[in-house]
């Protein structure tokens, strides 16, 4: 079946054509999504969402604007980026599984020793309490600046300025 024939059948909402489309493109689209999302289960969900979007918006595709594969690739890329930016995805990435948490507890003394070995802990302790709080949220807990501003009930601009000042203080302590 040629691509033109496939497009005609998909526009007619032919389910066999959709299956054929999925068989033809799912592996390549999944690999692109997986590279962006970096989580197999999430990538599978995004792939499903991509094919639903392709199915529903097939009438938006125009051969005169570009190749069909490029159009699908853009949908996959944009959907992946939307997933990465979603609050739910970010929250799941912040939460450790119970297995990781147990391992983290087991390894906490090793981690503390590693931090002590390079002396970072002493430098961080020299910072102002607000700096310690901001650095902890932004760099160790993976919060965005917006999320940190919400968590600390501070304006976003203040968080950005405080973060910059705290990093400069840390640089001064480290003499970098």
PDB file of C-alpha atoms in Angstrom:
ATOM      1  CA  UNK A   1       0.000   0.000   0.000  1.00  0.00           C
ATOM      2  CA  UNK A   2       1.433   3.368  -0.993  1.00  0.00           C
ATOM      3  CA  UNK A   3       1.514   6.303   1.381  1.00  0.00           C
ATOM      4  CA  UNK A   4      -1.080   8.147  -0.714  1.00  0.00           C
ATOM      5  CA  UNK A   5      -3.468   5.196  -0.538  1.00  0.00           C
ATOM      6  CA  UNK A   6      -2.853   4.914   3.184  1.00  0.00           C
ATOM      7  CA  UNK A   7      -3.631   8.598   3.717  1.00  0.00           C
ATOM      8  CA  UNK A   8      -6.900   8.321   1.779  1.00  0.00           C
ATOM      9  CA  UNK A   9      -7.996   5.347   3.885  1.00  0.00           C
ATOM     10  CA  UNK A  10      -6.983   7.012   7.156  1.00  0.00           C
ATOM     11  CA  UNK A  11      -8.952  10.117   6.204  1.00  0.00           C
ATOM     12  CA  UNK A  12     -11.916   7.791   5.699  1.00  0.00           C
ATOM     13  CA  UNK A  13     -11.228   6.461   9.232  1.00  0.00           C
ATOM     14  CA  UNK A  14     -10.469   2.944   8.009  1.00  0.00           C
ATOM     15  CA  UNK A  15      -9.315   0.931  11.037  1.00  0.00           C
ATOM     16  CA  UNK A  16      -7.188  -1.467   8.966  1.00  0.00           C
ATOM     17  CA  UNK A  17      -5.344   1.510   7.542  1.00  0.00           C
ATOM     18  CA  UNK A  18      -4.717   2.760  11.068  1.00  0.00           C
ATOM     19  CA  UNK A  19      -3.272  -0.616  12.039  1.00  0.00           C
ATOM     20  CA  UNK A  20      -1.069  -0.497   8.958  1.00  0.00           C
ATOM     21  CA  UNK A  21       0.033   3.035   9.838  1.00  0.00           C
ATOM     22  CA  UNK A  22       0.877   1.948  13.384  1.00  0.00           C
ATOM     23  CA  UNK A  23       2.864  -1.035  12.130  1.00  0.00           C
ATOM     24  CA  UNK A  24       4.795   1.157   9.704  1.00  0.00           C
ATOM     25  CA  UNK A  25       5.717   4.028  12.023  1.00  0.00           C
ATOM     26  CA  UNK A  26       5.350   3.038  15.672  1.00  0.00           C
ATOM     27  CA  UNK A  27       8.940   1.836  16.167  1.00  0.00           C
ATOM     28  CA  UNK A  28      10.568   4.927  14.713  1.00  0.00           C
ATOM     29  CA  UNK A  29       8.214   7.323  16.516  1.00  0.00           C
ATOM     30  CA  UNK A  30       8.668   5.409  19.776  1.00  0.00           C
ATOM     31  CA  UNK A  31      12.445   5.697  19.552  1.00  0.00           C
ATOM     32  CA  UNK A  32      12.192   9.479  19.163  1.00  0.00           C
ATOM     33  CA  UNK A  33       9.719   9.749  22.048  1.00  0.00           C
ATOM     34  CA  UNK A  34      11.786   7.487  24.298  1.00  0.00           C
ATOM     35  CA  UNK A  35      14.911   9.585  23.730  1.00  0.00           C
ATOM     36  CA  UNK A  36      13.015  12.681  24.852  1.00  0.00           C
ATOM     37  CA  UNK A  37      10.966  11.241  27.722  1.00  0.00           C
ATOM     38  CA  UNK A  38      13.631   8.798  29.023  1.00  0.00           C
ATOM     39  CA  UNK A  39      11.047   6.552  30.650  1.00  0.00           C
ATOM     40  CA  UNK A  40       9.749   3.539  28.750  1.00  0.00           C
ATOM     41  CA  UNK A  41       6.283   3.421  30.321  1.00  0.00           C
ATOM     42  CA  UNK A  42       5.741   7.142  29.837  1.00  0.00           C
ATOM     43  CA  UNK A  43       7.062   6.878  26.268  1.00  0.00           C
ATOM     44  CA  UNK A  44       4.531   4.129  25.525  1.00  0.00           C
ATOM     45  CA  UNK A  45       1.744   6.356  26.842  1.00  0.00           C
ATOM     46  CA  UNK A  46       2.975   9.263  24.741  1.00  0.00           C
ATOM     47  CA  UNK A  47       3.142   7.026  21.647  1.00  0.00           C
ATOM     48  CA  UNK A  48      -0.488   6.039  22.143  1.00  0.00           C
ATOM     49  CA  UNK A  49      -1.426   9.692  22.552  1.00  0.00           C
ATOM     50  CA  UNK A  50       0.510  10.559  19.380  1.00  0.00           C
ATOM     51  CA  UNK A  51      -1.391   8.024  17.293  1.00  0.00           C
ATOM     52  CA  UNK A  52      -4.698   9.257  18.674  1.00  0.00           C
ATOM     53  CA  UNK A  53      -3.712  12.796  17.688  1.00  0.00           C
ATOM     54  CA  UNK A  54      -2.673  11.626  14.227  1.00  0.00           C
ATOM     55  CA  UNK A  55      -5.997   9.799  13.831  1.00  0.00           C
ATOM     56  CA  UNK A  56      -8.058  12.770  14.978  1.00  0.00           C
ATOM     57  CA  UNK A  57      -6.148  15.472  13.120  1.00  0.00           C
ATOM     58  CA  UNK A  58      -5.326  13.707   9.854  1.00  0.00           C
ATOM     59  CA  UNK A  59      -7.347  16.302   7.956  1.00  0.00           C
ATOM     60  CA  UNK A  60      -4.874  18.956   9.123  1.00  0.00           C
ATOM     61  CA  UNK A  61      -2.049  17.260   7.201  1.00  0.00           C
ATOM     62  CA  UNK A  62      -1.294  18.777   3.814  1.00  0.00           C
ATOM     63  CA  UNK A  63       1.078  17.131   1.348  1.00  0.00           C
ATOM     64  CA  UNK A  64       2.046  20.565   0.035  1.00  0.00           C
ATOM     65  CA  UNK A  65       3.488  21.573   3.432  1.00  0.00           C
ATOM     66  CA  UNK A  66       5.813  18.620   3.908  1.00  0.00           C
ATOM     67  CA  UNK A  67       6.286  14.905   4.216  1.00  0.00           C
ATOM     68  CA  UNK A  68       3.798  12.834   6.171  1.00  0.00           C
ATOM     69  CA  UNK A  69       6.506  11.297   8.348  1.00  0.00           C
ATOM     70  CA  UNK A  70       7.822  14.772   9.245  1.00  0.00           C
ATOM     71  CA  UNK A  71       4.317  15.841  10.230  1.00  0.00           C
ATOM     72  CA  UNK A  72       3.936  12.782  12.480  1.00  0.00           C
ATOM     73  CA  UNK A  73       7.409  13.338  13.897  1.00  0.00           C
ATOM     74  CA  UNK A  74       6.466  16.896  14.866  1.00  0.00           C
ATOM     75  CA  UNK A  75       3.357  15.608  16.631  1.00  0.00           C
ATOM     76  CA  UNK A  76       5.484  13.057  18.502  1.00  0.00           C
ATOM     77  CA  UNK A  77       8.087  15.649  19.472  1.00  0.00           C
ATOM     78  CA  UNK A  78       5.517  18.226  20.595  1.00  0.00           C
ATOM     79  CA  UNK A  79       3.526  15.660  22.567  1.00  0.00           C
ATOM     80  CA  UNK A  80       6.729  14.476  24.265  1.00  0.00           C
ATOM     81  CA  UNK A  81       7.654  18.025  25.193  1.00  0.00           C
ATOM     82  CA  UNK A  82       4.135  18.619  26.522  1.00  0.00           C
ATOM     83  CA  UNK A  83       4.516  15.488  28.653  1.00  0.00           C
ATOM     84  CA  UNK A  84       7.875  16.648  30.003  1.00  0.00           C
ATOM     85  CA  UNK A  85       6.417  20.027  30.917  1.00  0.00           C
ATOM     86  CA  UNK A  86       3.328  18.596  32.584  1.00  0.00           C
ATOM     87  CA  UNK A  87       3.113  19.021  36.337  1.00  0.00           C
ATOM     88  CA  UNK A  88       2.016  15.408  36.849  1.00  0.00           C
ATOM     89  CA  UNK A  89       5.077  14.058  35.009  1.00  0.00           C
ATOM     90  CA  UNK A  90       7.408  16.329  36.980  1.00  0.00           C
ATOM     91  CA  UNK A  91       5.851  15.250  40.260  1.00  0.00           C
ATOM     92  CA  UNK A  92       6.254  11.556  39.441  1.00  0.00           C
ATOM     93  CA  UNK A  93       9.893  12.160  38.579  1.00  0.00           C
ATOM     94  CA  UNK A  94      10.492  13.823  41.960  1.00  0.00           C
ATOM     95  CA  UNK A  95       8.995  10.949  43.941  1.00  0.00           C
ATOM     96  CA  UNK A  96      11.302   8.038  44.468  1.00  0.00           C
ATOM     97  CA  UNK A  97       9.957   4.508  44.397  1.00  0.00           C
ATOM     98  CA  UNK A  98      10.031   2.687  47.723  1.00  0.00           C
ATOM     99  CA  UNK A  99      12.894   0.483  46.475  1.00  0.00           C
ATOM    100  CA  UNK A 100      15.005   3.522  45.671  1.00  0.00           C
ATOM    101  CA  UNK A 101      14.110   5.050  49.022  1.00  0.00           C
ATOM    102  CA  UNK A 102      15.295   1.951  50.901  1.00  0.00           C
ATOM    103  CA  UNK A 103      18.515   1.946  48.863  1.00  0.00           C
ATOM    104  CA  UNK A 104      18.949   5.634  49.541  1.00  0.00           C
ATOM    105  CA  UNK A 105      18.678   4.977  53.286  1.00  0.00           C
ATOM    106  CA  UNK A 106      21.195   2.149  53.023  1.00  0.00           C
ATOM    107  CA  UNK A 107      23.575   4.338  51.037  1.00  0.00           C
ATOM    108  CA  UNK A 108      23.074   7.548  53.023  1.00  0.00           C
ATOM    109  CA  UNK A 109      26.248   7.086  55.045  1.00  0.00           C
ATOM    110  CA  UNK A 110      28.217   6.440  51.871  1.00  0.00           C
ATOM    111  CA  UNK A 111      26.691   9.559  50.279  1.00  0.00           C
ATOM    112  CA  UNK A 112      27.529  11.678  53.309  1.00  0.00           C
ATOM    113  CA  UNK A 113      31.072  10.354  53.227  1.00  0.00           C
ATOM    114  CA  UNK A 114      31.378  11.217  49.531  1.00  0.00           C
ATOM    115  CA  UNK A 115      30.098  14.745  50.152  1.00  0.00           C
ATOM    116  CA  UNK A 116      32.450  15.126  53.104  1.00  0.00           C
ATOM    117  CA  UNK A 117      35.335  13.797  51.017  1.00  0.00           C
ATOM    118  CA  UNK A 118      35.071  16.717  48.619  1.00  0.00           C
ATOM    119  CA  UNK A 119      34.123  19.190  51.365  1.00  0.00           C
ATOM    120  CA  UNK A 120      30.932  20.534  49.771  1.00  0.00           C
ATOM    121  CA  UNK A 121      28.868  20.014  52.903  1.00  0.00           C
ATOM    122  CA  UNK A 122      30.998  22.478  54.877  1.00  0.00           C
ATOM    123  CA  UNK A 123      30.674  25.120  52.166  1.00  0.00           C
ATOM    124  CA  UNK A 124      26.904  24.720  51.905  1.00  0.00           C
ATOM    125  CA  UNK A 125      26.619  25.023  55.706  1.00  0.00           C
ATOM    126  CA  UNK A 126      28.294  28.444  55.462  1.00  0.00           C
ATOM    127  CA  UNK A 127      25.466  29.789  53.320  1.00  0.00           C
ATOM    128  CA  UNK A 128      22.516  31.712  54.719  1.00  0.00           C
ATOM    129  CA  UNK A 129      19.585  29.491  55.768  1.00  0.00           C
ATOM    130  CA  UNK A 130      17.455  30.857  52.891  1.00  0.00           C
ATOM    131  CA  UNK A 131      20.234  29.949  50.423  1.00  0.00           C
ATOM    132  CA  UNK A 132      20.442  26.434  51.814  1.00  0.00           C
ATOM    133  CA  UNK A 133      16.693  26.105  51.382  1.00  0.00           C
ATOM    134  CA  UNK A 134      16.709  27.436  47.798  1.00  0.00           C
ATOM    135  CA  UNK A 135      19.707  25.331  46.706  1.00  0.00           C
ATOM    136  CA  UNK A 136      18.137  22.247  48.263  1.00  0.00           C
ATOM    137  CA  UNK A 137      14.906  22.728  46.304  1.00  0.00           C
ATOM    138  CA  UNK A 138      16.463  23.719  42.984  1.00  0.00           C
ATOM    139  CA  UNK A 139      19.497  21.478  42.795  1.00  0.00           C
ATOM    140  CA  UNK A 140      18.872  18.522  45.055  1.00  0.00           C
ATOM    141  CA  UNK A 141      15.111  18.074  44.793  1.00  0.00           C
ATOM    142  CA  UNK A 142      14.784  19.105  41.143  1.00  0.00           C
ATOM    143  CA  UNK A 143      12.254  21.894  41.559  1.00  0.00           C
ATOM    144  CA  UNK A 144      11.906  24.520  38.870  1.00  0.00           C
ATOM    145  CA  UNK A 145      12.316  28.121  39.956  1.00  0.00           C
ATOM    146  CA  UNK A 146       8.547  28.602  39.644  1.00  0.00           C
ATOM    147  CA  UNK A 147       7.861  25.558  41.837  1.00  0.00           C
ATOM    148  CA  UNK A 148      10.411  26.763  44.391  1.00  0.00           C
ATOM    149  CA  UNK A 149       8.747  30.187  44.484  1.00  0.00           C
ATOM    150  CA  UNK A 150       5.403  28.516  45.166  1.00  0.00           C
ATOM    151  CA  UNK A 151       6.886  26.204  47.801  1.00  0.00           C
ATOM    152  CA  UNK A 152       8.646  29.042  49.627  1.00  0.00           C
ATOM    153  CA  UNK A 153       5.835  31.567  49.021  1.00  0.00           C
ATOM    154  CA  UNK A 154       8.281  33.995  47.441  1.00  0.00           C
ATOM    155  CA  UNK A 155       7.980  35.919  44.164  1.00  0.00           C
ATOM    156  CA  UNK A 156       9.625  34.231  41.180  1.00  0.00           C
ATOM    157  CA  UNK A 157      11.968  37.183  40.605  1.00  0.00           C
ATOM    158  CA  UNK A 158      13.148  36.973  44.204  1.00  0.00           C
ATOM    159  CA  UNK A 159      13.883  33.258  43.825  1.00  0.00           C
ATOM    160  CA  UNK A 160      15.906  33.937  40.666  1.00  0.00           C
ATOM    161  CA  UNK A 161      17.892  36.724  42.325  1.00  0.00           C
ATOM    162  CA  UNK A 162      18.414  34.750  45.552  1.00  0.00           C
ATOM    163  CA  UNK A 163      19.519  31.703  43.563  1.00  0.00           C
ATOM    164  CA  UNK A 164      22.055  33.741  41.609  1.00  0.00           C
ATOM    165  CA  UNK A 165      23.353  35.387  44.805  1.00  0.00           C
ATOM    166  CA  UNK A 166      23.554  32.043  46.638  1.00  0.00           C
ATOM    167  CA  UNK A 167      25.490  30.436  43.790  1.00  0.00           C
ATOM    168  CA  UNK A 168      27.868  33.418  43.775  1.00  0.00           C
ATOM    169  CA  UNK A 169      28.342  33.021  47.541  1.00  0.00           C
ATOM    170  CA  UNK A 170      29.083  29.324  47.058  1.00  0.00           C
ATOM    171  CA  UNK A 171      31.564  30.173  44.291  1.00  0.00           C
ATOM    172  CA  UNK A 172      33.293  32.620  46.608  1.00  0.00           C
ATOM    173  CA  UNK A 173      33.591  29.959  49.311  1.00  0.00           C
ATOM    174  CA  UNK A 174      34.962  27.518  46.750  1.00  0.00           C
ATOM    175  CA  UNK A 175      37.135  30.228  45.134  1.00  0.00           C
ATOM    176  CA  UNK A 176      35.971  29.281  41.621  1.00  0.00           C
TER     177      UNK A 176
END
